[in-house]
Amino acid sequence: MKVWTSPGRRTGFRSLALAGLLVLGGCVGGDVPYGMPQPGGQGIATQPVVDNAPRLPASGEVIGTGETRVALLLPLTGEGNASRIAAELKNAALLAMDDVGLNALELVVKDTGGTTEGAAIAAGQASAEGAAAVLGPLFSANVRAAAPPLGMSQTPMIAFSSDRGAASPGVYLNSFLPQGVVQRTLSYAAGQGVRSVVAILPEGAAGDIAEAEARRTMLSMGGEVTAVARYAYDNMSVYEAVQGVADAVRAADAVFIPDGGTSPATIASTMTETGIDISGKKLLGTGQWTSANLADPALQGGWFADTDQSRVNAYKQRYQARFGAEPSLTSALAYDSVVLVANIAKGGGGIQRHALETPVGFNGYTGLFRFLGDGTTERGYAIYEVREGKAEIIDAAPSRFGGGS
């Protein structure tokens, strides 16, 4: 049996959040507005915003000279990894301002300290200073704390948490909600004839989310999750989980393993080594599999949903050229969000909820996404198959919502 080790990337299906506004080939599909402008501040040709209201002094670091003020709330002095992530998000915002032009926005960066109190204070300042929108905060508790001060002024927020519970009308989550990745993987599999699935999931909130969405998706597609096993991160726990669903696996069409790191290969090899024949079973995962060893023979032929990595890599290359380091995908959220609100602001009339909730959505570095009225996000994902140790797209991410291509 493989020895389980703690995967380097374990954030509850990218629990911080993850996305970007890129126009590949220099144009966006006709149904999808607000794509990324060409570098050099060309932007999208629109009428300038006319705002005759007096401008109050802004507290925080100011980037840009635009008429429309937008606040960016980040844990710049937060504990642990918070400050590092915040620095990346700020750099990504600088890169976005390079592209849209400094006259597109007045971006005010405010430090939350990574605390709920700091987030509430920063949000209150942003509201009092007349911000047309607030980007951030990063963590779900901070998002909840920042929402009430902004609700009083009806200032929209685009936050970076992937906790669905932090969303509400006017509080949008520019993140990868794990439910969407699970739904895409399983709905694709069901479309290819998979009707019965066994789910082997980690203990805790991430496993709870994956189980609930797996059951919902399979039911909606005319299939079923026939059994669920949970494991902690040790070999005995994995062994017991696998043995507990052995008979169900033998009768199922597929096994769903949404976790990343060493978990997918360890679980697959444990099934084989304990006498469960999975040669005719399809292994299903999520974008967490990009942190797994895809060269492991046990994972060949597996399917999982994730963003279009060619777009992600284009963002990372641009960031590295500008700042000299490879960024996390989380940082692309700030880039996307700044470009999005800048292009809406250029159209005049401020940054209104109806513009943020446009049904056709936005086309980003990590694909297509749109904000729904309840604040959650719908995204378009690609389906990958593991072939010869690499992930290759077998079903492209959509280029627009509504069944278009």
mmCIF file of C-alpha atoms in Angstrom:
data_model
loop_
_atom_site.group_PDB
_atom_site.id
_atom_site.type_symbol
_atom_site.label_atom_id
_atom_site.label_comp_id
_atom_site.label_asym_id
_atom_site.label_seq_id
_atom_site.Cartn_x
_atom_site.Cartn_y
_atom_site.Cartn_z
ATOM 1 C CA MET A 1 0.000 0.000 0.000
ATOM 2 C CA LYS A 2 1.199 3.524 -0.669
ATOM 3 C CA VAL A 3 2.077 5.536 2.400
ATOM 4 C CA TRP A 4 -0.193 8.531 2.779
ATOM 5 C CA THR A 5 1.548 11.833 3.319
ATOM 6 C CA SER A 6 0.047 15.238 3.828
ATOM 7 C CA PRO A 7 -0.525 16.847 0.424
ATOM 8 C CA GLY A 8 1.069 20.206 -0.042
ATOM 9 C CA ARG A 9 -2.129 21.796 -1.274
ATOM 10 C CA ARG A 10 -4.978 21.081 1.096
ATOM 11 C CA THR A 11 -7.329 24.008 1.250
ATOM 12 C CA GLY A 12 -10.751 22.346 1.099
ATOM 13 C CA PHE A 13 -11.091 22.438 -2.707
ATOM 14 C CA ARG A 14 -9.172 25.722 -2.929
ATOM 15 C CA SER A 15 -11.000 27.112 0.072
ATOM 16 C CA LEU A 16 -9.508 30.556 -0.278
ATOM 17 C CA ALA A 17 -10.767 31.076 -3.760
ATOM 18 C CA LEU A 18 -9.598 31.119 -7.168
ATOM 19 C CA ALA A 19 -10.197 33.322 -11.540
ATOM 20 C CA GLY A 20 -9.272 36.104 -14.441
ATOM 21 C CA LEU A 21 -10.516 38.331 -17.310
ATOM 22 C CA LEU A 22 -8.705 37.382 -20.482
ATOM 23 C CA VAL A 23 -9.660 37.756 -24.115
ATOM 24 C CA LEU A 24 -7.853 34.988 -25.936
ATOM 25 C CA GLY A 25 -7.024 35.962 -29.474
ATOM 26 C CA GLY A 26 -7.925 39.564 -28.718
ATOM 27 C CA CYS A 27 -11.714 39.334 -28.693
ATOM 28 C CA VAL A 28 -14.623 38.047 -26.648
ATOM 29 C CA GLY A 29 -17.627 36.140 -27.921
ATOM 30 C CA GLY A 30 -20.373 38.536 -28.849
ATOM 31 C CA ASP A 31 -22.507 37.496 -25.873
ATOM 32 C CA VAL A 32 -19.807 38.031 -23.253
ATOM 33 C CA PRO A 33 -18.949 41.635 -22.320
ATOM 34 C CA TYR A 34 -16.141 43.033 -20.194
ATOM 35 C CA GLY A 35 -13.259 40.900 -21.391
ATOM 36 C CA MET A 36 -9.692 41.840 -20.641
ATOM 37 C CA PRO A 37 -8.412 44.917 -22.491
ATOM 38 C CA GLN A 38 -5.219 44.748 -24.461
ATOM 39 C CA PRO A 39 -2.102 45.511 -22.372
ATOM 40 C CA GLY A 40 -1.107 49.152 -22.470
ATOM 41 C CA GLY A 41 -4.288 50.647 -21.091
ATOM 42 C CA GLN A 42 -6.343 50.522 -24.280
ATOM 43 C CA GLY A 43 -9.382 49.135 -22.513
ATOM 44 C CA ILE A 44 -12.818 49.039 -24.062
ATOM 45 C CA ALA A 45 -13.937 52.163 -25.873
ATOM 46 C CA THR A 46 -16.720 53.696 -23.798
ATOM 47 C CA GLN A 47 -17.912 57.084 -22.649
ATOM 48 C CA PRO A 48 -16.133 58.326 -19.514
ATOM 49 C CA VAL A 49 -17.915 58.376 -16.199
ATOM 50 C CA VAL A 50 -19.251 61.788 -15.201
ATOM 51 C CA ASP A 51 -19.409 62.117 -11.418
ATOM 52 C CA ASN A 52 -20.080 65.547 -9.960
ATOM 53 C CA ALA A 53 -20.185 64.416 -6.332
ATOM 54 C CA PRO A 54 -17.454 65.832 -4.097
ATOM 55 C CA ARG A 55 -14.553 63.441 -3.600
ATOM 56 C CA LEU A 56 -13.825 62.643 0.031
ATOM 57 C CA PRO A 57 -10.255 61.884 1.093
ATOM 58 C CA ALA A 58 -9.389 58.211 0.785
ATOM 59 C CA SER A 59 -7.676 56.351 3.629
ATOM 60 C CA GLY A 60 -5.281 53.722 2.331
ATOM 61 C CA GLU A 61 -2.870 53.312 -0.542
ATOM 62 C CA VAL A 62 -4.319 54.894 -3.682
ATOM 63 C CA ILE A 63 -3.626 53.411 -7.120
ATOM 64 C CA GLY A 64 -4.955 55.228 -10.173
ATOM 65 C CA THR A 65 -6.601 58.539 -10.888
ATOM 66 C CA GLY A 66 -10.022 57.507 -12.163
ATOM 67 C CA GLU A 67 -13.329 59.132 -11.273
ATOM 68 C CA THR A 68 -14.769 55.897 -9.917
ATOM 69 C CA ARG A 69 -13.449 54.899 -6.507
ATOM 70 C CA VAL A 70 -13.199 51.208 -5.617
ATOM 71 C CA ALA A 71 -11.817 49.797 -2.362
ATOM 72 C CA LEU A 72 -9.668 46.655 -2.203
ATOM 73 C CA LEU A 73 -9.757 45.011 1.236
ATOM 74 C CA LEU A 74 -6.772 42.748 1.937
ATOM 75 C CA PRO A 75 -5.129 41.189 5.026
ATOM 76 C CA LEU A 76 -1.798 42.896 4.332
ATOM 77 C CA THR A 77 -0.651 42.484 7.936
ATOM 78 C CA GLY A 78 -2.562 39.291 8.646
ATOM 79 C CA GLU A 79 -1.067 36.274 10.376
ATOM 80 C CA GLY A 80 0.341 33.169 8.738
ATOM 81 C CA ASN A 81 -0.055 32.960 4.971
ATOM 82 C CA ALA A 82 -2.613 35.770 4.923
ATOM 83 C CA SER A 83 -0.087 38.539 4.363
ATOM 84 C CA ARG A 84 1.677 36.602 1.609
ATOM 85 C CA ILE A 85 -1.581 35.973 -0.229
ATOM 86 C CA ALA A 86 -2.582 39.592 0.262
ATOM 87 C CA ALA A 87 0.683 40.759 -1.315
ATOM 88 C CA GLU A 88 -0.032 38.591 -4.362
ATOM 89 C CA LEU A 89 -3.566 39.929 -4.648
ATOM 90 C CA LYS A 90 -2.268 43.482 -4.477
ATOM 91 C CA ASN A 91 0.328 42.746 -7.161
ATOM 92 C CA ALA A 92 -2.370 41.245 -9.359
ATOM 93 C CA ALA A 93 -4.442 44.402 -8.895
ATOM 94 C CA LEU A 94 -1.439 46.481 -9.965
ATOM 95 C CA LEU A 95 -1.093 44.321 -13.078
ATOM 96 C CA ALA A 96 -4.773 44.863 -13.839
ATOM 97 C CA MET A 97 -4.417 48.621 -13.438
ATOM 98 C CA ASP A 98 -1.490 48.513 -15.875
ATOM 99 C CA ASP A 99 -3.870 46.963 -18.397
ATOM 100 C CA VAL A 100 -7.002 49.027 -17.903
ATOM 101 C CA GLY A 101 -5.109 52.296 -17.473
ATOM 102 C CA LEU A 102 -4.605 54.345 -14.321
ATOM 103 C CA ASN A 103 -7.438 56.663 -15.329
ATOM 104 C CA ALA A 104 -9.966 53.818 -15.237
ATOM 105 C CA LEU A 105 -10.345 53.713 -11.447
ATOM 106 C CA GLU A 106 -9.161 55.138 -8.192
ATOM 107 C CA LEU A 107 -8.311 51.899 -6.400
ATOM 108 C CA VAL A 108 -7.913 52.312 -2.628
ATOM 109 C CA VAL A 109 -6.098 49.441 -0.908
ATOM 110 C CA LYS A 110 -7.158 48.962 2.721
ATOM 111 C CA ASP A 111 -5.562 46.625 5.260
ATOM 112 C CA THR A 112 -8.007 44.475 7.224
ATOM 113 C CA GLY A 113 -5.275 42.867 9.318
ATOM 114 C CA GLY A 114 -6.975 39.573 8.564
ATOM 115 C CA THR A 115 -9.518 40.113 11.362
ATOM 116 C CA THR A 116 -13.272 40.500 11.378
ATOM 117 C CA GLU A 117 -12.961 43.791 13.238
ATOM 118 C CA GLY A 118 -10.470 45.101 10.687
ATOM 119 C CA ALA A 119 -12.699 44.010 7.803
ATOM 120 C CA ALA A 120 -15.730 45.771 9.288
ATOM 121 C CA ILE A 121 -13.748 48.976 9.881
ATOM 122 C CA ALA A 122 -12.277 48.953 6.360
ATOM 123 C CA ALA A 123 -15.698 48.341 4.817
ATOM 124 C CA GLY A 124 -17.196 51.167 6.839
ATOM 125 C CA GLN A 125 -14.448 53.496 5.661
ATOM 126 C CA ALA A 126 -15.005 52.464 2.058
ATOM 127 C CA SER A 127 -18.718 53.177 2.353
ATOM 128 C CA ALA A 128 -18.174 56.561 3.993
ATOM 129 C CA GLU A 129 -15.612 57.514 1.350
ATOM 130 C CA GLY A 130 -18.044 56.846 -1.456
ATOM 131 C CA ALA A 131 -16.591 53.667 -2.927
ATOM 132 C CA ALA A 132 -18.688 52.450 -5.853
ATOM 133 C CA ALA A 133 -17.733 48.856 -5.055
ATOM 134 C CA VAL A 134 -15.568 46.884 -2.663
ATOM 135 C CA LEU A 135 -13.263 44.054 -3.713
ATOM 136 C CA GLY A 136 -12.409 41.521 -1.023
ATOM 137 C CA PRO A 137 -12.093 40.578 1.789
ATOM 138 C CA LEU A 138 -10.439 37.194 1.519
ATOM 139 C CA PHE A 139 -11.749 35.036 4.377
ATOM 140 C CA SER A 140 -15.386 34.083 4.873
ATOM 141 C CA ALA A 141 -15.663 35.436 8.431
ATOM 142 C CA ASN A 142 -14.271 38.759 7.253
ATOM 143 C CA VAL A 143 -16.716 38.834 4.351
ATOM 144 C CA ARG A 144 -19.596 38.415 6.771
ATOM 145 C CA ALA A 145 -18.210 41.168 8.991
ATOM 146 C CA ALA A 146 -17.758 43.580 6.081
ATOM 147 C CA ALA A 147 -21.228 43.052 4.625
ATOM 148 C CA PRO A 148 -23.384 45.060 7.101
ATOM 149 C CA PRO A 149 -21.549 48.404 6.696
ATOM 150 C CA LEU A 150 -21.791 48.070 2.924
ATOM 151 C CA GLY A 151 -25.405 46.944 3.001
ATOM 152 C CA MET A 152 -26.474 50.239 4.512
ATOM 153 C CA SER A 153 -25.055 52.117 1.502
ATOM 154 C CA GLN A 154 -25.980 49.330 -0.956
ATOM 155 C CA THR A 155 -22.349 49.167 -2.083
ATOM 156 C CA PRO A 156 -21.722 45.875 -3.934
ATOM 157 C CA MET A 157 -18.919 43.636 -2.730
ATOM 158 C CA ILE A 158 -16.931 41.126 -4.764
ATOM 159 C CA ALA A 159 -15.223 38.948 -2.173
ATOM 160 C CA PHE A 160 -12.698 36.161 -2.605
ATOM 161 C CA SER A 161 -14.000 33.482 -0.235
ATOM 162 C CA SER A 162 -15.172 30.110 -1.528
ATOM 163 C CA ASP A 163 -17.512 29.591 1.426
ATOM 164 C CA ARG A 164 -20.916 29.609 -0.219
ATOM 165 C CA GLY A 165 -22.484 30.651 3.062
ATOM 166 C CA ALA A 166 -20.729 34.031 2.891
ATOM 167 C CA ALA A 167 -22.637 35.022 -0.253
ATOM 168 C CA SER A 168 -25.800 37.093 -0.180
ATOM 169 C CA PRO A 169 -27.580 39.520 -2.521
ATOM 170 C CA GLY A 170 -25.039 42.201 -3.330
ATOM 171 C CA VAL A 171 -22.182 40.198 -1.752
ATOM 172 C CA TYR A 172 -20.661 38.250 -4.641
ATOM 173 C CA LEU A 173 -18.005 35.555 -4.410
ATOM 174 C CA ASN A 174 -15.368 35.657 -7.136
ATOM 175 C CA SER A 175 -14.010 32.240 -6.286
ATOM 176 C CA PHE A 176 -14.220 28.607 -7.217
ATOM 177 C CA LEU A 177 -17.134 27.263 -5.233
ATOM 178 C CA PRO A 178 -16.413 23.545 -4.795
ATOM 179 C CA GLN A 179 -19.991 22.616 -5.636
ATOM 180 C CA GLY A 180 -19.489 23.743 -9.229
ATOM 181 C CA VAL A 181 -16.405 21.601 -9.790
ATOM 182 C CA VAL A 182 -18.132 18.522 -8.376
ATOM 183 C CA GLN A 183 -21.228 19.182 -10.469
ATOM 184 C CA ARG A 184 -19.214 19.513 -13.692
ATOM 185 C CA THR A 185 -17.259 16.292 -13.115
ATOM 186 C CA LEU A 186 -20.264 14.165 -12.272
ATOM 187 C CA SER A 187 -22.637 15.612 -14.831
ATOM 188 C CA TYR A 188 -20.070 14.941 -17.546
ATOM 189 C CA ALA A 189 -19.578 11.377 -16.299
ATOM 190 C CA ALA A 190 -23.329 10.825 -16.204
ATOM 191 C CA GLY A 191 -23.533 12.072 -19.771
ATOM 192 C CA GLN A 192 -21.038 9.375 -20.717
ATOM 193 C CA GLY A 193 -23.179 6.623 -19.212
ATOM 194 C CA VAL A 194 -22.086 6.577 -15.562
ATOM 195 C CA ARG A 195 -25.158 5.844 -13.449
ATOM 196 C CA SER A 196 -23.822 4.532 -10.127
ATOM 197 C CA VAL A 197 -21.020 6.201 -8.176
ATOM 198 C CA VAL A 198 -19.258 5.379 -4.924
ATOM 199 C CA ALA A 199 -17.782 8.433 -3.184
ATOM 200 C CA ILE A 200 -14.664 8.145 -1.002
ATOM 201 C CA LEU A 201 -14.281 11.462 0.771
ATOM 202 C CA PRO A 202 -12.182 13.158 3.442
ATOM 203 C CA GLU A 203 -13.702 13.768 6.844
ATOM 204 C CA GLY A 204 -14.748 17.333 7.546
ATOM 205 C CA ALA A 205 -16.480 20.191 5.768
ATOM 206 C CA ALA A 206 -14.876 19.577 2.366
ATOM 207 C CA GLY A 207 -16.200 16.022 2.363
ATOM 208 C CA ASP A 208 -19.639 17.194 3.461
ATOM 209 C CA ILE A 209 -19.829 19.648 0.556
ATOM 210 C CA ALA A 210 -18.635 17.074 -1.959
ATOM 211 C CA GLU A 211 -21.106 14.459 -0.758
ATOM 212 C CA ALA A 212 -24.103 16.780 -0.863
ATOM 213 C CA GLU A 213 -23.323 18.031 -4.368
ATOM 214 C CA ALA A 214 -22.479 14.542 -5.653
ATOM 215 C CA ARG A 215 -25.821 13.210 -4.477
ATOM 216 C CA ARG A 216 -27.705 16.192 -5.917
ATOM 217 C CA THR A 217 -25.961 16.015 -9.289
ATOM 218 C CA MET A 218 -26.298 12.280 -9.769
ATOM 219 C CA LEU A 219 -29.974 12.398 -8.812
ATOM 220 C CA SER A 220 -30.598 15.214 -11.304
ATOM 221 C CA MET A 221 -28.861 13.180 -14.024
ATOM 222 C CA GLY A 222 -30.859 10.020 -13.359
ATOM 223 C CA GLY A 223 -28.059 8.309 -11.457
ATOM 224 C CA GLU A 224 -27.195 7.606 -7.843
ATOM 225 C CA VAL A 225 -24.418 7.789 -5.269
ATOM 226 C CA THR A 226 -24.722 4.227 -4.018
ATOM 227 C CA ALA A 227 -22.289 4.425 -1.101
ATOM 228 C CA VAL A 228 -20.079 6.918 0.732
ATOM 229 C CA ALA A 229 -16.944 6.290 2.787
ATOM 230 C CA ARG A 230 -14.985 8.831 4.838
ATOM 231 C CA TYR A 231 -11.310 8.778 5.794
ATOM 232 C CA ALA A 232 -8.889 10.711 7.947
ATOM 233 C CA TYR A 233 -5.336 11.230 6.749
ATOM 234 C CA ASP A 234 -3.694 7.981 7.784
ATOM 235 C CA ASN A 235 -3.255 4.624 6.083
ATOM 236 C CA MET A 236 -5.491 2.652 8.427
ATOM 237 C CA SER A 237 -8.350 5.099 7.963
ATOM 238 C CA VAL A 238 -8.045 4.865 4.177
ATOM 239 C CA TYR A 239 -7.926 1.067 4.363
ATOM 240 C CA GLU A 240 -11.056 0.934 6.529
ATOM 241 C CA ALA A 241 -12.897 3.376 4.274
ATOM 242 C CA VAL A 242 -12.111 1.319 1.181
ATOM 243 C CA GLN A 243 -13.104 -1.954 2.809
ATOM 244 C CA GLY A 244 -16.356 -0.436 3.989
ATOM 245 C CA VAL A 245 -17.507 0.212 0.421
ATOM 246 C CA ALA A 246 -15.789 -2.713 -1.321
ATOM 247 C CA ASP A 247 -18.996 -4.442 -2.428
ATOM 248 C CA ALA A 248 -20.517 -1.147 -3.590
ATOM 249 C CA VAL A 249 -17.390 -0.372 -5.637
ATOM 250 C CA ARG A 250 -17.579 -3.751 -7.353
ATOM 251 C CA ALA A 251 -21.151 -2.973 -8.454
ATOM 252 C CA ALA A 252 -20.615 0.702 -9.357
ATOM 253 C CA ASP A 253 -19.723 2.376 -12.629
ATOM 254 C CA ALA A 254 -17.322 4.889 -11.067
ATOM 255 C CA VAL A 255 -15.488 5.928 -7.916
ATOM 256 C CA PHE A 256 -15.453 9.614 -6.984
ATOM 257 C CA ILE A 257 -12.313 10.798 -5.156
ATOM 258 C CA PRO A 258 -12.420 14.615 -5.049
ATOM 259 C CA ASP A 259 -9.390 15.078 -2.802
ATOM 260 C CA GLY A 260 -5.892 15.956 -4.016
ATOM 261 C CA GLY A 261 -2.289 15.356 -2.994
ATOM 262 C CA THR A 262 -1.465 11.713 -2.362
ATOM 263 C CA SER A 263 -5.078 10.762 -1.652
ATOM 264 C CA PRO A 264 -6.297 9.739 -5.149
ATOM 265 C CA ALA A 265 -3.398 7.386 -5.880
ATOM 266 C CA THR A 266 -3.370 5.982 -2.336
ATOM 267 C CA ILE A 267 -7.091 5.235 -2.410
ATOM 268 C CA ALA A 268 -6.931 3.707 -5.903
ATOM 269 C CA SER A 269 -3.955 1.498 -5.051
ATOM 270 C CA THR A 270 -5.556 0.457 -1.763
ATOM 271 C CA MET A 271 -8.597 -0.769 -3.672
ATOM 272 C CA THR A 272 -6.426 -2.787 -6.045
ATOM 273 C CA GLU A 273 -4.140 -4.184 -3.356
ATOM 274 C CA THR A 274 -7.071 -5.354 -1.248
ATOM 275 C CA GLY A 275 -8.598 -7.327 -4.103
ATOM 276 C CA ILE A 276 -11.096 -4.860 -5.557
ATOM 277 C CA ASP A 277 -10.988 -4.944 -9.343
ATOM 278 C CA ILE A 278 -11.324 -1.355 -10.582
ATOM 279 C CA SER A 279 -10.118 -2.025 -14.111
ATOM 280 C CA GLY A 280 -13.601 -1.398 -15.471
ATOM 281 C CA LYS A 281 -14.394 1.519 -13.180
ATOM 282 C CA LYS A 282 -13.980 5.171 -14.066
ATOM 283 C CA LEU A 283 -12.124 7.202 -11.443
ATOM 284 C CA LEU A 284 -13.540 10.708 -11.033
ATOM 285 C CA GLY A 285 -11.968 13.705 -9.317
ATOM 286 C CA THR A 286 -11.828 17.480 -9.155
ATOM 287 C CA GLY A 287 -9.249 20.152 -9.872
ATOM 288 C CA GLN A 288 -7.519 19.046 -6.670
ATOM 289 C CA TRP A 289 -6.047 16.287 -8.770
ATOM 290 C CA THR A 290 -3.616 18.793 -10.254
ATOM 291 C CA SER A 291 -1.735 18.447 -6.940
ATOM 292 C CA ALA A 292 -1.599 14.645 -7.305
ATOM 293 C CA ASN A 293 1.019 12.497 -8.997
ATOM 294 C CA LEU A 294 -0.739 12.036 -12.318
ATOM 295 C CA ALA A 295 2.017 9.681 -13.473
ATOM 296 C CA ASP A 296 0.747 7.042 -11.050
ATOM 297 C CA PRO A 297 -0.613 4.105 -13.078
ATOM 298 C CA ALA A 298 -3.686 3.899 -10.842
ATOM 299 C CA LEU A 299 -4.941 7.280 -12.052
ATOM 300 C CA GLN A 300 -4.632 6.778 -15.802
ATOM 301 C CA GLY A 301 -7.932 7.312 -17.563
ATOM 302 C CA GLY A 302 -9.445 9.280 -14.677
ATOM 303 C CA TRP A 303 -11.619 12.337 -15.329
ATOM 304 C CA PHE A 304 -11.783 15.587 -13.398
ATOM 305 C CA ALA A 305 -13.082 19.113 -13.878
ATOM 306 C CA ASP A 306 -10.835 22.146 -13.606
ATOM 307 C CA THR A 307 -10.143 25.509 -15.154
ATOM 308 C CA ASP A 308 -8.477 25.766 -18.555
ATOM 309 C CA GLN A 309 -4.840 25.570 -17.506
ATOM 310 C CA SER A 310 -3.605 27.274 -20.666
ATOM 311 C CA ARG A 311 -5.375 30.433 -19.527
ATOM 312 C CA VAL A 312 -4.099 30.036 -15.989
ATOM 313 C CA ASN A 313 -0.554 29.656 -17.270
ATOM 314 C CA ALA A 314 -0.890 32.770 -19.407
ATOM 315 C CA TYR A 315 -1.779 34.737 -16.282
ATOM 316 C CA LYS A 316 1.070 33.236 -14.280
ATOM 317 C CA GLN A 317 3.589 34.067 -16.998
ATOM 318 C CA ARG A 318 2.455 37.690 -17.111
ATOM 319 C CA TYR A 319 2.581 37.988 -13.336
ATOM 320 C CA GLN A 320 6.058 36.450 -13.162
ATOM 321 C CA ALA A 321 7.358 38.759 -15.876
ATOM 322 C CA ARG A 322 6.047 41.761 -13.922
ATOM 323 C CA PHE A 323 6.930 40.757 -10.357
ATOM 324 C CA GLY A 324 9.642 38.092 -10.673
ATOM 325 C CA ALA A 325 7.809 35.267 -8.903
ATOM 326 C CA GLU A 326 5.202 32.662 -9.775
ATOM 327 C CA PRO A 327 1.827 33.543 -8.233
ATOM 328 C CA SER A 328 -0.841 31.363 -6.735
ATOM 329 C CA LEU A 329 -4.040 31.034 -8.708
ATOM 330 C CA THR A 330 -5.808 32.848 -5.884
ATOM 331 C CA SER A 331 -4.110 36.077 -6.912
ATOM 332 C CA ALA A 332 -5.862 36.045 -10.275
ATOM 333 C CA LEU A 333 -9.091 36.844 -8.437
ATOM 334 C CA ALA A 334 -7.893 40.357 -7.779
ATOM 335 C CA TYR A 335 -6.815 40.816 -11.392
ATOM 336 C CA ASP A 336 -10.188 39.626 -12.667
ATOM 337 C CA SER A 337 -12.157 41.735 -10.251
ATOM 338 C CA VAL A 338 -10.266 44.957 -10.933
ATOM 339 C CA VAL A 339 -10.618 44.562 -14.707
ATOM 340 C CA LEU A 340 -14.291 43.668 -14.351
ATOM 341 C CA VAL A 341 -15.263 46.729 -12.307
ATOM 342 C CA ALA A 342 -13.009 49.014 -14.372
ATOM 343 C CA ASN A 343 -14.750 48.041 -17.577
ATOM 344 C CA ILE A 344 -18.188 48.426 -16.025
ATOM 345 C CA ALA A 345 -17.187 51.832 -14.658
ATOM 346 C CA LYS A 346 -16.042 52.968 -18.102
ATOM 347 C CA GLY A 347 -19.587 52.474 -19.327
ATOM 348 C CA GLY A 348 -20.870 55.170 -16.986
ATOM 349 C CA GLY A 349 -23.596 54.972 -14.368
ATOM 350 C CA GLY A 350 -21.459 53.541 -11.593
ATOM 351 C CA ILE A 351 -21.114 49.876 -10.673
ATOM 352 C CA GLN A 352 -24.631 48.548 -10.284
ATOM 353 C CA ARG A 353 -25.854 45.096 -9.336
ATOM 354 C CA HIS A 354 -27.646 44.621 -12.652
ATOM 355 C CA ALA A 355 -24.316 45.030 -14.474
ATOM 356 C CA LEU A 356 -22.560 42.595 -12.142
ATOM 357 C CA GLU A 357 -25.371 40.072 -12.572
ATOM 358 C CA THR A 358 -25.466 40.144 -16.363
ATOM 359 C CA PRO A 359 -26.670 36.676 -17.438
ATOM 360 C CA VAL A 360 -24.028 36.347 -20.147
ATOM 361 C CA GLY A 361 -21.299 36.657 -17.554
ATOM 362 C CA PHE A 362 -17.630 37.497 -17.926
ATOM 363 C CA ASN A 363 -14.777 35.726 -19.677
ATOM 364 C CA GLY A 364 -11.711 35.332 -17.498
ATOM 365 C CA TYR A 365 -8.218 33.978 -17.225
ATOM 366 C CA THR A 366 -9.785 30.907 -15.665
ATOM 367 C CA GLY A 367 -12.732 30.793 -18.001
ATOM 368 C CA LEU A 368 -16.311 31.887 -18.058
ATOM 369 C CA PHE A 369 -18.111 32.973 -14.892
ATOM 370 C CA ARG A 370 -21.155 34.918 -13.826
ATOM 371 C CA PHE A 371 -22.562 36.236 -10.565
ATOM 372 C CA LEU A 372 -26.011 35.063 -9.567
ATOM 373 C CA GLY A 373 -28.583 37.072 -7.648
ATOM 374 C CA ASP A 374 -27.835 35.259 -4.378
ATOM 375 C CA GLY A 375 -24.160 36.235 -4.610
ATOM 376 C CA THR A 376 -22.845 32.828 -5.666
ATOM 377 C CA THR A 377 -20.850 32.230 -8.818
ATOM 378 C CA GLU A 378 -21.428 29.912 -11.759
ATOM 379 C CA ARG A 379 -18.369 28.927 -13.788
ATOM 380 C CA GLY A 380 -17.494 27.047 -16.919
ATOM 381 C CA TYR A 381 -14.972 24.231 -16.403
ATOM 382 C CA ALA A 382 -13.072 21.940 -18.723
ATOM 383 C CA ILE A 383 -13.001 18.166 -18.309
ATOM 384 C CA TYR A 384 -9.573 16.570 -18.192
ATOM 385 C CA GLU A 385 -8.525 12.965 -18.647
ATOM 386 C CA VAL A 386 -5.289 11.607 -17.207
ATOM 387 C CA ARG A 387 -3.286 10.235 -20.116
ATOM 388 C CA GLU A 388 0.288 9.016 -19.852
ATOM 389 C CA GLY A 389 0.832 10.999 -16.700
ATOM 390 C CA LYS A 390 -0.608 14.264 -17.974
ATOM 391 C CA ALA A 391 -4.003 15.942 -17.830
ATOM 392 C CA GLU A 392 -5.472 16.533 -21.276
ATOM 393 C CA ILE A 393 -8.726 18.325 -22.057
ATOM 394 C CA ILE A 394 -11.360 15.993 -23.480
ATOM 395 C CA ASP A 395 -14.330 18.371 -23.106
ATOM 396 C CA ALA A 396 -13.569 22.066 -23.421
ATOM 397 C CA ALA A 397 -14.874 24.656 -21.008
ATOM 398 C CA PRO A 398 -17.817 26.591 -22.441
ATOM 399 C CA SER A 399 -17.113 29.961 -24.044
ATOM 400 C CA ARG A 400 -20.564 31.306 -23.111
ATOM 401 C CA PHE A 401 -23.503 30.356 -20.945
ATOM 402 C CA GLY A 402 -26.770 29.039 -22.293
ATOM 403 C CA GLY A 403 -25.430 26.126 -24.318
ATOM 404 C CA GLY A 404 -23.425 28.215 -26.778
ATOM 405 C CA SER A 405 -19.907 27.339 -27.808
#
